[in-house]
C-alpha positions as a LaTeX table, in Angstrom:
\begin{tabular}{lrrr}
\hline
Residue & $x$ (\AA) & $y$ (\AA) & $z$ (\AA) \\
\hline
Unk1 & 20.19 & $-3.25$ & 29.82 \\
Unk2 & 20.55 & $-6.68$ & 30.69 \\
Unk3 & 23.40 & $-7.74$ & 33.02 \\
Unk4 & 26.14 & $-8.67$ & 31.11 \\
Unk5 & 26.87 & $-11.89$ & 31.11 \\
Unk6 & 29.14 & $-14.00$ & 33.77 \\
Unk7 & 28.16 & $-18.22$ & 32.70 \\
Unk8 & 26.74 & $-20.09$ & 30.11 \\
Unk9 & 26.56 & $-24.02$ & 29.38 \\
Unk10 & 28.28 & $-26.43$ & 27.54 \\
Unk11 & 25.63 & $-27.12$ & 23.76 \\
Unk12 & 26.58 & $-30.83$ & 24.15 \\
Unk13 & 27.03 & $-31.69$ & 27.94 \\
Unk14 & 25.52 & $-28.59$ & 29.71 \\
Unk15 & 28.15 & $-28.46$ & 31.43 \\
Unk16 & 28.27 & $-24.12$ & 33.46 \\
Unk17 & 31.02 & $-22.52$ & 32.82 \\
Unk18 & 32.64 & $-18.83$ & 33.15 \\
Unk19 & 31.45 & $-16.50$ & 29.93 \\
Unk20 & 35.23 & $-15.95$ & 29.09 \\
Unk21 & 36.20 & $-19.68$ & 29.04 \\
Unk22 & 33.27 & $-20.60$ & 26.48 \\
Unk23 & 34.84 & $-21.94$ & 23.37 \\
Unk24 & 32.69 & $-21.42$ & 19.47 \\
Unk25 & 32.48 & $-22.70$ & 16.63 \\
Unk26 & 35.18 & $-21.31$ & 14.44 \\
Unk27 & 33.64 & $-21.15$ & 11.58 \\
Unk28 & 29.48 & $-20.21$ & 12.28 \\
Unk29 & 30.52 & $-18.25$ & 15.76 \\
Unk30 & 27.14 & $-20.07$ & 16.82 \\
Unk31 & 26.98 & $-22.77$ & 19.20 \\
Unk32 & 28.89 & $-22.71$ & 22.26 \\
Unk33 & 31.32 & $-25.54$ & 23.54 \\
Unk34 & 33.38 & $-26.15$ & 27.15 \\
Unk35 & 36.23 & $-28.00$ & 25.43 \\
Unk36 & 37.50 & $-29.39$ & 21.73 \\
Unk37 & 35.95 & $-33.53$ & 22.43 \\
Unk38 & 32.28 & $-31.48$ & 22.86 \\
Unk39 & 32.54 & $-30.30$ & 20.61 \\
Unk40 & 33.76 & $-32.60$ & 17.63 \\
Unk41 & 30.41 & $-34.80$ & 19.76 \\
Unk42 & 28.14 & $-32.10$ & 18.20 \\
Unk43 & 29.60 & $-31.51$ & 14.91 \\
Unk44 & 27.72 & $-34.71$ & 13.20 \\
Unk45 & 24.39 & $-32.40$ & 14.30 \\
Unk46 & 26.17 & $-29.74$ & 13.93 \\
Unk47 & 27.87 & $-29.65$ & 10.44 \\
Unk48 & 24.14 & $-29.98$ & 8.54 \\
Unk49 & 23.83 & $-25.74$ & 10.04 \\
Unk50 & 27.42 & $-24.66$ & 10.26 \\
Unk51 & 28.38 & $-22.17$ & 7.99 \\
Unk52 & 30.10 & $-18.34$ & 8.50 \\
Unk53 & 28.67 & $-16.02$ & 9.29 \\
Unk54 & 26.32 & $-14.01$ & 7.70 \\
Unk55 & 23.58 & $-11.92$ & 9.03 \\
Unk56 & 25.36 & $-9.43$ & 11.87 \\
Unk57 & 22.85 & $-11.19$ & 14.69 \\
Unk58 & 24.68 & $-14.87$ & 13.73 \\
Unk59 & 27.03 & $-13.92$ & 17.14 \\
Unk60 & 24.28 & $-13.76$ & 19.57 \\
Unk61 & 22.63 & $-16.96$ & 18.92 \\
Unk62 & 23.58 & $-18.90$ & 21.79 \\
Unk63 & 22.25 & $-18.96$ & 25.61 \\
Unk64 & 23.56 & $-19.30$ & 28.63 \\
Unk65 & 21.43 & $-22.34$ & 29.41 \\
Unk66 & 23.18 & $-24.53$ & 25.76 \\
Unk67 & 20.96 & $-23.93$ & 24.16 \\
Unk68 & 20.65 & $-21.88$ & 20.45 \\
Unk69 & 18.22 & $-19.46$ & 19.01 \\
Unk70 & 17.68 & $-20.73$ & 15.18 \\
Unk71 & 14.91 & $-18.68$ & 14.37 \\
Unk72 & 16.31 & $-14.63$ & 12.97 \\
Unk73 & 16.95 & $-11.34$ & 15.03 \\
Unk74 & 13.74 & $-8.93$ & 14.14 \\
Unk75 & 13.66 & $-5.24$ & 15.38 \\
Unk76 & 10.00 & $-4.37$ & 16.68 \\
Unk77 & 8.18 & $-2.12$ & 14.35 \\
Unk78 & 4.64 & $-2.87$ & 15.41 \\
Unk79 & 3.00 & $-1.74$ & 18.30 \\
Unk80 & 2.16 & $-4.46$ & 21.52 \\
Unk81 & $-1.20$ & $-6.44$ & 20.10 \\
Unk82 & $-2.05$ & $-6.13$ & 24.32 \\
Unk83 & $-3.27$ & $-2.50$ & 24.58 \\
Unk84 & $-2.11$ & $-2.68$ & 28.53 \\
Unk85 & 1.59 & $-2.94$ & 27.53 \\
Unk86 & 1.30 & 0.44 & 26.18 \\
Unk87 & 4.52 & $-0.12$ & 23.57 \\
Unk88 & 5.30 & 0.93 & 19.96 \\
Unk89 & 8.32 & 1.04 & 17.87 \\
Unk90 & 10.87 & $-1.05$ & 18.94 \\
Unk91 & 9.07 & $-2.19$ & 22.24 \\
Unk92 & 9.02 & 0.94 & 23.77 \\
Unk93 & 6.72 & 3.16 & 25.52 \\
Unk94 & 4.46 & 4.69 & 23.46 \\
Unk95 & 5.02 & 7.86 & 24.04 \\
Unk96 & 8.62 & 7.13 & 24.07 \\
Unk97 & 8.95 & 5.24 & 20.46 \\
Unk98 & 8.98 & 8.22 & 18.17 \\
Unk99 & 12.08 & 9.21 & 19.62 \\
Unk100 & 13.43 & 6.03 & 19.84 \\
Unk101 & 12.81 & 6.00 & 16.23 \\
Unk102 & 14.79 & 8.97 & 14.74 \\
Unk103 & 17.73 & 7.70 & 17.31 \\
Unk104 & 18.26 & 4.78 & 15.23 \\
Unk105 & 17.81 & 6.36 & 11.95 \\
Unk106 & 19.56 & 9.53 & 12.84 \\
Unk107 & 22.40 & 8.58 & 15.33 \\
Unk108 & 23.11 & 5.18 & 14.59 \\
Unk109 & 22.37 & 5.47 & 10.97 \\
Unk110 & 20.11 & 2.59 & 10.47 \\
Unk111 & 22.33 & $-0.12$ & 11.46 \\
Unk112 & 20.32 & $-2.43$ & 13.40 \\
Unk113 & 23.56 & $-4.32$ & 14.68 \\
Unk114 & 24.83 & $-0.73$ & 16.47 \\
Unk115 & 21.34 & $-0.63$ & 17.81 \\
Unk116 & 20.52 & $-3.76$ & 19.97 \\
Unk117 & 24.05 & $-3.24$ & 21.34 \\
Unk118 & 21.74 & $-0.61$ & 22.66 \\
Unk119 & 18.41 & $-1.66$ & 22.55 \\
Unk120 & 18.01 & $-5.06$ & 22.22 \\
Unk121 & 15.02 & $-5.50$ & 24.25 \\
Unk122 & 13.74 & $-3.90$ & 20.55 \\
Unk123 & 14.30 & $-6.76$ & 19.28 \\
Unk124 & 12.79 & $-10.33$ & 19.16 \\
Unk125 & 14.00 & $-13.78$ & 18.23 \\
Unk126 & 11.37 & $-15.67$ & 15.76 \\
Unk127 & 11.95 & $-19.10$ & 17.06 \\
Unk128 & 10.93 & $-18.11$ & 20.47 \\
Unk129 & 8.52 & $-15.14$ & 20.73 \\
Unk130 & 10.99 & $-14.17$ & 23.70 \\
Unk131 & 12.33 & $-10.08$ & 23.01 \\
Unk132 & 16.59 & $-9.70$ & 22.10 \\
Unk133 & 17.27 & $-8.59$ & 25.68 \\
Unk134 & 16.70 & $-11.95$ & 26.90 \\
Unk135 & 19.65 & $-14.05$ & 27.15 \\
Unk136 & 19.06 & $-16.78$ & 28.95 \\
Unk137 & 17.65 & $-19.73$ & 26.73 \\
Unk138 & 15.24 & $-20.58$ & 23.32 \\
Unk139 & 11.70 & $-21.84$ & 24.74 \\
Unk140 & 10.74 & $-23.35$ & 21.34 \\
Unk141 & 9.58 & $-25.98$ & 22.56 \\
Unk142 & 10.37 & $-28.85$ & 20.23 \\
Unk143 & 11.31 & $-26.67$ & 16.43 \\
Unk144 & 15.02 & $-27.13$ & 17.62 \\
Unk145 & 17.93 & $-29.24$ & 16.53 \\
Unk146 & 18.16 & $-29.81$ & 20.66 \\
Unk147 & 15.87 & $-30.10$ & 23.12 \\
Unk148 & 13.74 & $-26.84$ & 24.99 \\
Unk149 & 15.59 & $-26.84$ & 28.25 \\
Unk150 & 12.37 & $-24.82$ & 29.01 \\
Unk151 & 10.55 & $-25.51$ & 32.94 \\
Unk152 & 7.72 & $-27.15$ & 30.49 \\
Unk153 & 9.23 & $-29.19$ & 28.33 \\
Unk154 & 11.23 & $-30.46$ & 31.21 \\
Unk155 & 7.76 & $-32.07$ & 32.64 \\
Unk156 & 6.55 & $-33.01$ & 29.72 \\
Unk157 & 3.06 & $-30.54$ & 30.55 \\
Unk158 & 1.85 & $-28.32$ & 27.34 \\
Unk159 & 2.16 & $-24.59$ & 27.92 \\
Unk160 & $-0.83$ & $-23.74$ & 29.30 \\
Unk161 & $-3.45$ & $-21.39$ & 27.91 \\
Unk162 & $-1.91$ & $-17.96$ & 30.05 \\
Unk163 & 1.40 & $-18.02$ & 28.76 \\
Unk164 & 0.31 & $-19.77$ & 25.38 \\
Unk165 & $-1.97$ & $-17.40$ & 24.89 \\
Unk166 & $-0.11$ & $-14.24$ & 25.18 \\
Unk167 & $-0.42$ & $-11.45$ & 23.47 \\
Unk168 & 2.69 & $-9.62$ & 23.35 \\
Unk169 & 5.00 & $-7.94$ & 20.73 \\
Unk170 & 7.67 & $-10.26$ & 21.19 \\
Unk171 & 5.05 & $-13.01$ & 19.73 \\
Unk172 & 2.82 & $-10.83$ & 17.50 \\
Unk173 & 2.90 & $-12.42$ & 13.72 \\
Unk174 & 4.84 & $-15.68$ & 15.17 \\
Unk175 & 3.28 & $-19.10$ & 15.24 \\
Unk176 & 4.67 & $-20.21$ & 18.13 \\
Unk177 & 4.99 & $-24.36$ & 18.97 \\
Unk178 & 2.64 & $-25.12$ & 22.69 \\
Unk179 & 5.12 & $-28.25$ & 23.35 \\
Unk180 & 5.66 & $-30.46$ & 25.15 \\
Unk181 & 9.38 & $-31.70$ & 23.36 \\
Unk182 & 10.10 & $-34.88$ & 24.28 \\
Unk183 & 13.40 & $-35.16$ & 24.04 \\
Unk184 & 13.47 & $-33.00$ & 27.48 \\
Unk185 & 11.10 & $-34.74$ & 29.82 \\
Unk186 & 13.61 & $-35.83$ & 32.81 \\
Unk187 & 11.75 & $-36.60$ & 35.81 \\
Unk188 & 14.73 & $-35.71$ & 38.58 \\
Unk189 & 14.13 & $-31.79$ & 35.97 \\
Unk190 & 10.10 & $-32.52$ & 36.13 \\
Unk191 & 10.78 & $-32.46$ & 39.92 \\
Unk192 & 12.59 & $-29.41$ & 40.56 \\
Unk193 & 10.92 & $-27.49$ & 38.21 \\
Unk194 & 7.56 & $-28.03$ & 39.72 \\
Unk195 & 8.69 & $-26.78$ & 42.81 \\
Unk196 & 10.18 & $-24.54$ & 42.02 \\
Unk197 & 7.22 & $-22.78$ & 39.91 \\
Unk198 & 5.26 & $-23.43$ & 43.17 \\
Unk199 & 7.63 & $-21.59$ & 45.37 \\
Unk200 & 7.70 & $-18.61$ & 43.12 \\
Unk201 & 4.30 & $-19.11$ & 42.68 \\
Unk202 & 4.59 & $-19.07$ & 39.05 \\
Unk203 & 2.01 & $-21.11$ & 36.62 \\
Unk204 & 1.98 & $-25.16$ & 36.19 \\
\hline
\end{tabular}
């Protein structure tokens, strides 16, 4: 199970704050803010998409880095297109997939909301192909209302082939953007991201 959220960032000013201090839009429960002032400042942009909560996963849209998922949260019901992953229904190990599906149908009565709390990694966000158990950010690479917060967009670089062409259950059937998001580039953040990815041995 993913670690409990400890902090998050304001959707407007990106200020970091304890998770229990975050304020949300009272109507749609989506964006998160550090203050009423930041919520008001974001309203001209947010009002176009603001609506009363209509689907169970709206309450999970906000990410810890201050971004927000704008796609759908889907239960993964297909095997991974990458045989080396060895996953099936619910992004679970193939040999355990049938048992997990049975648990969903019997113990949870097919209720995706309840099942998500038990097995969030068995879902994916259609906006970025990220699994539901990862709550740090939405790497939409330019398709969202706010700038993408991924390292590559900050560096002004498109996703490398190794990442963009990755085959996984969470990306199966999605046409995702490669970026970069022109709104995201920041020379200071670009330098930090490049150095950190180099130190950690990640793709550049």
